[in-house]
Coordinates of N, CA and C in Angstrom, one line a residue:
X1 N -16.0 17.3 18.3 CA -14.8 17.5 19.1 C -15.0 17.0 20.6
X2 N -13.9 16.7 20.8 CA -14.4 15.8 22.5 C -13.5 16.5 23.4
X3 N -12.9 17.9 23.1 CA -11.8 18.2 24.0 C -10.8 17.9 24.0
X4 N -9.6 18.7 24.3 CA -8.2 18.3 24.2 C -7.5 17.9 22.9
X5 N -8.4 18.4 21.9 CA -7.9 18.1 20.8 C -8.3 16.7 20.2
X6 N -8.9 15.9 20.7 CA -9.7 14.7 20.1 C -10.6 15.1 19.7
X7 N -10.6 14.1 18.6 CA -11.9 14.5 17.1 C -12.4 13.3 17.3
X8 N -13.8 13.2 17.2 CA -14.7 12.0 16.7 C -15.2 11.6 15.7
X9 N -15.4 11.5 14.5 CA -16.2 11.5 13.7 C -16.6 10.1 13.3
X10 N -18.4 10.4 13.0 CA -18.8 8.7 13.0 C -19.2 8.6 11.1
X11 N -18.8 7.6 10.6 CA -18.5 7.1 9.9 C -19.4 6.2 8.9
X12 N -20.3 5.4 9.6 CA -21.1 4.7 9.6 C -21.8 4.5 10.8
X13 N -22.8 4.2 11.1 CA -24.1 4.2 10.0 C -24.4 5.8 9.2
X14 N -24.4 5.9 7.9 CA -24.8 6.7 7.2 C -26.0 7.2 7.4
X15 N -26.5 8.6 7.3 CA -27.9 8.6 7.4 C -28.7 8.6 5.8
X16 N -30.0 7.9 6.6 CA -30.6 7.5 4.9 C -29.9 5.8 4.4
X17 N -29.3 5.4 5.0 CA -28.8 4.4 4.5 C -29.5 2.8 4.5
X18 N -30.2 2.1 3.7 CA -30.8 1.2 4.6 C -30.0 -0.2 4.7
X19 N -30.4 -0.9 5.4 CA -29.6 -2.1 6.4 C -30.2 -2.8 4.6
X20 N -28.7 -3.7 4.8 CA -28.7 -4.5 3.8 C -28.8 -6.3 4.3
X21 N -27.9 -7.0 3.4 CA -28.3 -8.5 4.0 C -28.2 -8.2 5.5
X22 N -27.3 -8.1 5.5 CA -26.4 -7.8 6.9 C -26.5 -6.9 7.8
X23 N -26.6 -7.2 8.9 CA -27.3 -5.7 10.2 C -26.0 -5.4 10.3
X24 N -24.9 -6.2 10.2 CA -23.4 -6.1 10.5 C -23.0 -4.4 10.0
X25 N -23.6 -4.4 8.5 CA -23.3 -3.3 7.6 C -24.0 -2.4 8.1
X26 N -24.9 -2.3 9.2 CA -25.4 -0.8 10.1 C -24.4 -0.8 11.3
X27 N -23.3 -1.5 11.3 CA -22.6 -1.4 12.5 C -21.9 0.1 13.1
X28 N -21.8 0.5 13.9 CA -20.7 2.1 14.0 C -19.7 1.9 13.6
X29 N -19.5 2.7 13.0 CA -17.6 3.0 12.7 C -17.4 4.5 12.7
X30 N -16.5 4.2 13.7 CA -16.0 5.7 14.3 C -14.3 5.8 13.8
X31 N -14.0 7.1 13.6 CA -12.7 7.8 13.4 C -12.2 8.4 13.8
X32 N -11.5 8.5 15.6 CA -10.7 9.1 16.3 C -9.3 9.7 16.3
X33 N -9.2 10.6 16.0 CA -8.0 11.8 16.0 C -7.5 12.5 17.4
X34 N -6.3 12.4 17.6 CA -5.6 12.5 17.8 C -4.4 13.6 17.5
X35 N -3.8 14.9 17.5 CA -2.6 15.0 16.3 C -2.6 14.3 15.5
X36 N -1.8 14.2 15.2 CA -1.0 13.0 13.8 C -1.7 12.0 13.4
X37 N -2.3 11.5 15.3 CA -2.3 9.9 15.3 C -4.1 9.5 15.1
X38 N -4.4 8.5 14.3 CA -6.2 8.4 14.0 C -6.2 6.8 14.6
X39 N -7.6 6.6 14.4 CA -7.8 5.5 15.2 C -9.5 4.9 14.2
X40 N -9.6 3.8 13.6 CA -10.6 3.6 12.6 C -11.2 2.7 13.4
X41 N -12.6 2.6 14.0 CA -13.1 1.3 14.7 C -14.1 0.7 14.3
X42 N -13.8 -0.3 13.6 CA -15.0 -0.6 13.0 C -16.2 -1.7 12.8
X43 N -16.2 -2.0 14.3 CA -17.3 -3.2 14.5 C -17.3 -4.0 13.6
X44 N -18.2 -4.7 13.3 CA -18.6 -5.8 13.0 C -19.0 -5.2 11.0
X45 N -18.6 -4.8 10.7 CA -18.9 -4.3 9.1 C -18.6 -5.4 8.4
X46 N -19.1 -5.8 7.2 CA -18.5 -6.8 6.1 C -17.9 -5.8 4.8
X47 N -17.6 -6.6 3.6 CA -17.3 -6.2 2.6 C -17.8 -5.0 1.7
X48 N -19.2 -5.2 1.6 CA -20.6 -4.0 1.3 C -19.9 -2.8 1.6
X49 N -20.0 -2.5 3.7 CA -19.5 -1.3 4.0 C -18.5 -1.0 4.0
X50 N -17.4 -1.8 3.8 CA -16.1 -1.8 3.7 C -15.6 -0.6 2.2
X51 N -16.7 -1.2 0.6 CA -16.2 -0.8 -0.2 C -16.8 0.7 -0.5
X52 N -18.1 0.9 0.5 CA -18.6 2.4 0.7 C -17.5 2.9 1.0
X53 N -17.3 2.5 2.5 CA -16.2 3.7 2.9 C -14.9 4.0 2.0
X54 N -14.6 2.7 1.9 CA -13.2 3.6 0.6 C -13.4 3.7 -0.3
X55 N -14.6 3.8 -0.7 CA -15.0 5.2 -2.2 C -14.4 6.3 -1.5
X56 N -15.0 6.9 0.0 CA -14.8 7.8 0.2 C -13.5 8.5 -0.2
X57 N -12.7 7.4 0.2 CA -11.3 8.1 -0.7 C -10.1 8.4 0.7
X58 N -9.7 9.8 0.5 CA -9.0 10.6 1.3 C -10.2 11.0 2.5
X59 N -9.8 10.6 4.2 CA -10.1 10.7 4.9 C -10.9 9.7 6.1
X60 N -10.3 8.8 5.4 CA -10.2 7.5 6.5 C -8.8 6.8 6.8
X61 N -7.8 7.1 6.1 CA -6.7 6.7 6.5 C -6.3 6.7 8.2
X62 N -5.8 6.1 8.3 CA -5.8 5.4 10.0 C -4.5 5.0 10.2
X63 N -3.9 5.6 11.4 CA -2.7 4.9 12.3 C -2.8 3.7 12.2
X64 N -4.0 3.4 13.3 CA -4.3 1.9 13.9 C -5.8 2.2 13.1
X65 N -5.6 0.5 12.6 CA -7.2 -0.2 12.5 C -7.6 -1.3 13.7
X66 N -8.5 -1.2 13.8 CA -9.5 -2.3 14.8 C -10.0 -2.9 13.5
X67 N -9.7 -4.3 13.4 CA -10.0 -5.0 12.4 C -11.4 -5.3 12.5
X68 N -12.0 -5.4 11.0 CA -13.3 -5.5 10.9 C -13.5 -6.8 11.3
X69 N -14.9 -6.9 11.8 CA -15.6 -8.3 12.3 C -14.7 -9.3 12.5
X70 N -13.9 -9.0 13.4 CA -12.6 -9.9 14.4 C -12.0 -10.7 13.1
X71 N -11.7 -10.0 11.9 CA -11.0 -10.6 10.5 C -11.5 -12.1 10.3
X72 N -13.0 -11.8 10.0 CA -13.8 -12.7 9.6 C -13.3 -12.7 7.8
X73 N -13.7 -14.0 7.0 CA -13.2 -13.8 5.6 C -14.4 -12.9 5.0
X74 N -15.8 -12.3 5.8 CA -16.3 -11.4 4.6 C -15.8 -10.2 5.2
X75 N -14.8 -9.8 5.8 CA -14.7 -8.3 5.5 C -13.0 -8.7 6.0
X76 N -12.3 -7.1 5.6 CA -11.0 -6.9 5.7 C -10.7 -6.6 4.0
X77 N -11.4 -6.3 3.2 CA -11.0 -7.0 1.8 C -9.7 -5.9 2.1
X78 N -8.9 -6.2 0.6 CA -7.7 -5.2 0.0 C -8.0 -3.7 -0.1
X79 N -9.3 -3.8 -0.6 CA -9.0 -2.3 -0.8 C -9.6 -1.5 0.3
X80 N -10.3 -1.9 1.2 CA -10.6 -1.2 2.2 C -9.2 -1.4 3.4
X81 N -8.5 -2.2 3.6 CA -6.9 -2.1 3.9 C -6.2 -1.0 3.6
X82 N -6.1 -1.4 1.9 CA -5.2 0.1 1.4 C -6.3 1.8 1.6
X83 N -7.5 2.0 1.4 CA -8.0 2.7 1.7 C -7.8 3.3 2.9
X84 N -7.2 2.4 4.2 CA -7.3 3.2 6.0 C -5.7 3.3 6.0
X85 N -5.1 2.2 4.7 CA -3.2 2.1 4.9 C -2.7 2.6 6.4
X86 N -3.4 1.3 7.3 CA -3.0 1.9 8.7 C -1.7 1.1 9.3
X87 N -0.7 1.4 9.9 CA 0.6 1.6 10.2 C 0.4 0.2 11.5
X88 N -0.4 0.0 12.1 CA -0.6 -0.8 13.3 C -1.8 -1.2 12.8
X89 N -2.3 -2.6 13.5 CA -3.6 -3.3 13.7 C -3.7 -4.2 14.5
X90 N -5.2 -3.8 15.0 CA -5.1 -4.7 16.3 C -6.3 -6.1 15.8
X91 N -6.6 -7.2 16.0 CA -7.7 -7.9 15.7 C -8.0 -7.9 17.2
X92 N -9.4 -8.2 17.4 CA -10.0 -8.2 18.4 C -11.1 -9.5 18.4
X93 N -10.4 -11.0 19.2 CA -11.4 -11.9 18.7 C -10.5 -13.0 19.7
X94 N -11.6 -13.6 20.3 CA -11.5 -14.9 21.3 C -10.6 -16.1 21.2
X95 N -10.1 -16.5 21.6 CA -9.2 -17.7 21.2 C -9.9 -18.7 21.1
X96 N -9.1 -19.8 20.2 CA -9.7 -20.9 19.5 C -11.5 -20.7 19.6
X97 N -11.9 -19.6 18.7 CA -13.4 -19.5 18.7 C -14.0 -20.5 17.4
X98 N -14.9 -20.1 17.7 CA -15.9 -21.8 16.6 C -16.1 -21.0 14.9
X99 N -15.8 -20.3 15.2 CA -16.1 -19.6 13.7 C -14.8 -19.6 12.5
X100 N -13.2 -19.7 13.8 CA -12.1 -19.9 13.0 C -11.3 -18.3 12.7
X101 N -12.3 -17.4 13.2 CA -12.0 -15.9 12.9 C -10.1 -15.8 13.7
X102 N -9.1 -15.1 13.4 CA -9.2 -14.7 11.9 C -8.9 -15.5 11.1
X103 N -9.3 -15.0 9.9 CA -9.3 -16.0 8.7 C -7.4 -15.9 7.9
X104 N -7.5 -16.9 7.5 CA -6.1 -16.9 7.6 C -5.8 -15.7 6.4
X105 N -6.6 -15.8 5.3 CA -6.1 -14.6 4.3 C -6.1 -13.4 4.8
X106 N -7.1 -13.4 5.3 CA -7.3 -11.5 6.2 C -5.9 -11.6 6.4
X107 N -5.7 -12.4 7.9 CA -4.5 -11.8 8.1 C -2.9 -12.2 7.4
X108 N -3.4 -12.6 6.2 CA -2.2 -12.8 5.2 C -2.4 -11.3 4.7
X109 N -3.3 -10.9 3.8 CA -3.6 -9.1 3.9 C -2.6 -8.4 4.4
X110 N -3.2 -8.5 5.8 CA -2.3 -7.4 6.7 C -1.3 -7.5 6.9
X111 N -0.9 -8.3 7.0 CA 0.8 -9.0 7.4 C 1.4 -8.0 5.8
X112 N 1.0 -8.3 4.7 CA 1.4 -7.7 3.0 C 1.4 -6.0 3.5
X113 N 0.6 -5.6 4.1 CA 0.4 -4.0 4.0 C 1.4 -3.4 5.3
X114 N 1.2 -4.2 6.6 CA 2.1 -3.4 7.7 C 3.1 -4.3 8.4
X115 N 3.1 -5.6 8.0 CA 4.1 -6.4 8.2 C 3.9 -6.9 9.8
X116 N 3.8 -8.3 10.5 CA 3.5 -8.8 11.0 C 3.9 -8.3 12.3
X117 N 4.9 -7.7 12.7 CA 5.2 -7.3 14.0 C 4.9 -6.3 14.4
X118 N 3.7 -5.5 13.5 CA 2.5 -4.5 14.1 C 1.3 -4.8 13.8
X119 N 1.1 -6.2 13.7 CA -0.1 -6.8 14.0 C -0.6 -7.2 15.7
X120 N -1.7 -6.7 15.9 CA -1.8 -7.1 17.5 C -2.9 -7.8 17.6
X121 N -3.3 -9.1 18.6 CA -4.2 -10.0 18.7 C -4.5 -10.4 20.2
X122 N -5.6 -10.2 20.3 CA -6.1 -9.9 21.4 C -6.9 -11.9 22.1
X123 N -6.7 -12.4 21.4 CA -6.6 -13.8 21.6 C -5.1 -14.5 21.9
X124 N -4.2 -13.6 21.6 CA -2.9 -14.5 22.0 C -1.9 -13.1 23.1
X125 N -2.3 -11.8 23.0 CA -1.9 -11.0 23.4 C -2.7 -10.2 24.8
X126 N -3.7 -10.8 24.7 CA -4.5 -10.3 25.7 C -5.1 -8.9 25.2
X127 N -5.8 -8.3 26.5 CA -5.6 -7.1 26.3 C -4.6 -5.7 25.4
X128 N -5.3 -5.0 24.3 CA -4.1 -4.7 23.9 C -4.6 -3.1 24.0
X129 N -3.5 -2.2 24.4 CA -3.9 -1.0 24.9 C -3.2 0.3 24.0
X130 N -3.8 1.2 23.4 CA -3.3 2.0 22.7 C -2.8 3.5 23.5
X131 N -2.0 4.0 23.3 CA -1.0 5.3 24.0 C -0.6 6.2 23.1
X132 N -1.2 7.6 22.9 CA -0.4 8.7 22.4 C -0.5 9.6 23.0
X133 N 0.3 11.2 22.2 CA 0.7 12.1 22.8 C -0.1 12.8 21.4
X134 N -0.1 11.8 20.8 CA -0.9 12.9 19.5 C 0.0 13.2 18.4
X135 N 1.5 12.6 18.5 CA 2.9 12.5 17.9 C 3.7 10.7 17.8
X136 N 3.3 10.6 18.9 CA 4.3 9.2 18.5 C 2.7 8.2 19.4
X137 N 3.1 7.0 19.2 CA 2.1 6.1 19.4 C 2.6 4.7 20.4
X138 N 2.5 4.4 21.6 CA 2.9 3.4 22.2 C 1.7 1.8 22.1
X139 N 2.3 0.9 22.5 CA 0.9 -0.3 22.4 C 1.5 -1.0 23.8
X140 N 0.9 -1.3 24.4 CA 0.6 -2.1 25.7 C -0.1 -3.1 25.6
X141 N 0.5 -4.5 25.7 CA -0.2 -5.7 25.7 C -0.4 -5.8 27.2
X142 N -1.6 -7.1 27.5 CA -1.4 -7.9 28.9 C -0.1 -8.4 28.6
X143 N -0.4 -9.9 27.1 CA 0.6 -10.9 27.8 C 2.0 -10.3 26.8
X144 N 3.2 -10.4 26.8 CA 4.5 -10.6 25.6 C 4.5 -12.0 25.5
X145 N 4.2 -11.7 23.6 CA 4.1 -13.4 23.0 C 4.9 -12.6 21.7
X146 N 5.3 -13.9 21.6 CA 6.2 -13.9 20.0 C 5.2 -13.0 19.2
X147 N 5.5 -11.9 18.2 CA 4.4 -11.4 17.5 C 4.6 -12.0 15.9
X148 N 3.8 -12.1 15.1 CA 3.5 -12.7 14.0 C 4.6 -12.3 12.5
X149 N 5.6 -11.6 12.7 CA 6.8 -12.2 12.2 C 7.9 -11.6 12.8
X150 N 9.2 -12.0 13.1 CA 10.3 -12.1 13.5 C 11.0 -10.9 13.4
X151 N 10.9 -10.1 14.4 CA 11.2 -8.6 13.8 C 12.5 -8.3 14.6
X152 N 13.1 -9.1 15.1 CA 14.6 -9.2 16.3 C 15.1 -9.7 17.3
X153 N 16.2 -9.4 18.0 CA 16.4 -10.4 19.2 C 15.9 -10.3 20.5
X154 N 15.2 -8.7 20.4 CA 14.1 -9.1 21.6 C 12.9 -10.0 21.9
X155 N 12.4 -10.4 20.6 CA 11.1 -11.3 20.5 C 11.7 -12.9 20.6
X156 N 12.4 -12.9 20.7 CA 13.3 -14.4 21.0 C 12.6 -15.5 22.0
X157 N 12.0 -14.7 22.9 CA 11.5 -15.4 23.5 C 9.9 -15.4 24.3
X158 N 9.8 -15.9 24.7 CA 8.4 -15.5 25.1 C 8.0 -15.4 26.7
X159 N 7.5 -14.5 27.1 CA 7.3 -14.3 28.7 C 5.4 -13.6 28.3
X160 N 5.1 -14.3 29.9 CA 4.0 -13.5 29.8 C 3.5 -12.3 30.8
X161 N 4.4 -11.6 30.8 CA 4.4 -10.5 31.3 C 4.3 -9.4 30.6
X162 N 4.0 -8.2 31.0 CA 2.9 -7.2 29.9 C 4.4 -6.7 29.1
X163 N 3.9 -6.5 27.7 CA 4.9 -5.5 26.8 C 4.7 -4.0 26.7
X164 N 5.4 -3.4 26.6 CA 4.9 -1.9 25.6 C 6.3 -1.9 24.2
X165 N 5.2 -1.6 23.5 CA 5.7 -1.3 22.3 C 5.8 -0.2 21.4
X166 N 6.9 0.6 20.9 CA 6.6 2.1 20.5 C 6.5 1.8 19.2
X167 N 6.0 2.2 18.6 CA 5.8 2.8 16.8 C 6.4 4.0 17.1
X168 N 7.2 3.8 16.0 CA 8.0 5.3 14.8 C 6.9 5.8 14.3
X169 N 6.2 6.8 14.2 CA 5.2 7.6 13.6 C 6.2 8.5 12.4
X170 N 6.2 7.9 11.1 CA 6.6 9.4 10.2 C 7.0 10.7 10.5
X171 N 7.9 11.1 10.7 CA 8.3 12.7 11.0 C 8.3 12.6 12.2
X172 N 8.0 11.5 13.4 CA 8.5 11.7 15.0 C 9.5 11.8 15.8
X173 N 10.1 12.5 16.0 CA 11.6 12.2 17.1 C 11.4 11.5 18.0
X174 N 12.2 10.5 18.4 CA 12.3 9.3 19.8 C 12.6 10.5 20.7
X175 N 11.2 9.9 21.6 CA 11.0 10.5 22.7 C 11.2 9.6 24.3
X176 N 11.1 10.3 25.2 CA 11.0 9.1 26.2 C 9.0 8.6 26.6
X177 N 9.0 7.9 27.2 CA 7.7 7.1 27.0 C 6.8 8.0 28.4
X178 N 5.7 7.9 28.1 CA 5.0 8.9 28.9 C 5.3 8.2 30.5
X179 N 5.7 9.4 31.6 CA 5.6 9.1 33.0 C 4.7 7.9 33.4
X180 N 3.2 8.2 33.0 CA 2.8 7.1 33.6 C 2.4 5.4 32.8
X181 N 3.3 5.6 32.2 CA 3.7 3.9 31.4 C 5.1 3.1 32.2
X182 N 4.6 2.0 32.3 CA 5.8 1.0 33.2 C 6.7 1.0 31.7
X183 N 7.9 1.2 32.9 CA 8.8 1.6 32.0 C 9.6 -0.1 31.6
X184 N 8.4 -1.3 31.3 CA 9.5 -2.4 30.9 C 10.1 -2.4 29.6
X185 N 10.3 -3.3 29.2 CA 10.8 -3.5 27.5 C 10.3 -2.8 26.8
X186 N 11.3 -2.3 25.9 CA 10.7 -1.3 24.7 C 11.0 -1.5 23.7
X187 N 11.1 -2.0 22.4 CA 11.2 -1.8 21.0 C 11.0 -1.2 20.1
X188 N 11.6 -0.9 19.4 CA 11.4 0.7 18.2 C 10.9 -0.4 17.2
X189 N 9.3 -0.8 17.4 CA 8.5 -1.2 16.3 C 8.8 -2.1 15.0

């Protein structure tokens, strides 16, 4: 418990567990709560730790995922996707990097599970910043860029000036957006 109602719980590294090919697969993976709202972060993991954790079953499910190893093609598989079935994702990974990350299937994957205009990418979006109340969920980019499929006539165009963006959370009433968020552009997700 971290106070205020935030929950921690670490995920990996397992104890007893030993490092496999990959040191990737001793990486942290933490599970932050919120109310409603969870948060799965999960470093640099591959496939191996991916399919541990979703044996686990019930109890990793996640709002938002931080994509595994900047959606490199050995991890992201399907079923550790459907295992976190998270509502938002953010990738976290360099522009035009030498490795090619993300991989195009990964993010064909995710695009199939939460549909491309709650995919967030931190190579074309900049900084991307997460907001709750522990009920509803806001996202704050640096830059506004077209997002990765065509979700209306606000994304029409492209500026690079910062967005916020609300997610619908299941069972949340539209609220107004917390006092201290710039109150620019807003879209119901």
């Amino acid at each position: 418990d971290l106070g205020s109602g935030v929950v921690a719980e670490v995920l990996n590294p397992r104890p007893g567990t030993p490092v496999g090919e990959s040191a990737n697969n001793s990486a942290l993976v933490l599970q932050i709560t919120y109310g409603s709202v969870s948060f799965i972060l999960t470093a640099g993991i591959e496939a191996e730790t991916e399919s541990f954790l979703a044996l686990m079953g019930a109890g990793i499910e996640s709002t938002v995922l931080k994509v595994t190893h900047h959606g490199s093609k050995t991890s992201s598989t399907a079923e550790f996707i459907d295992a976190v079935d998270p509502e938002v994702v953010v990738i976290s990974v360099g522009a035009n990097n030498s490795f090619g990350h993300p991989n195009a299937e990964v993010v064909g994957r995710l695009m199939r599970r939460t549909g491309g205009e709650n995919i967030y990418r931190t190579d074309s979006q900049g900084n991307v910043e997460f907001i709750t109340d522990g009920v509803e969920l806001w996202v704050e980019t640096q830059r506004w860029t077209l997002p990765m499929a065509n979700c209306g006539e606000a994304f029409k165009t492209t500026s690079w000036r910062p967005k916020v963006y609300w997610i619908s959370m299941p069972g949340a009433s539209p609220r107004q957006l917390p006092q201290n968020l710039d109150q620019g552009p807003v879209t119901n997700g």
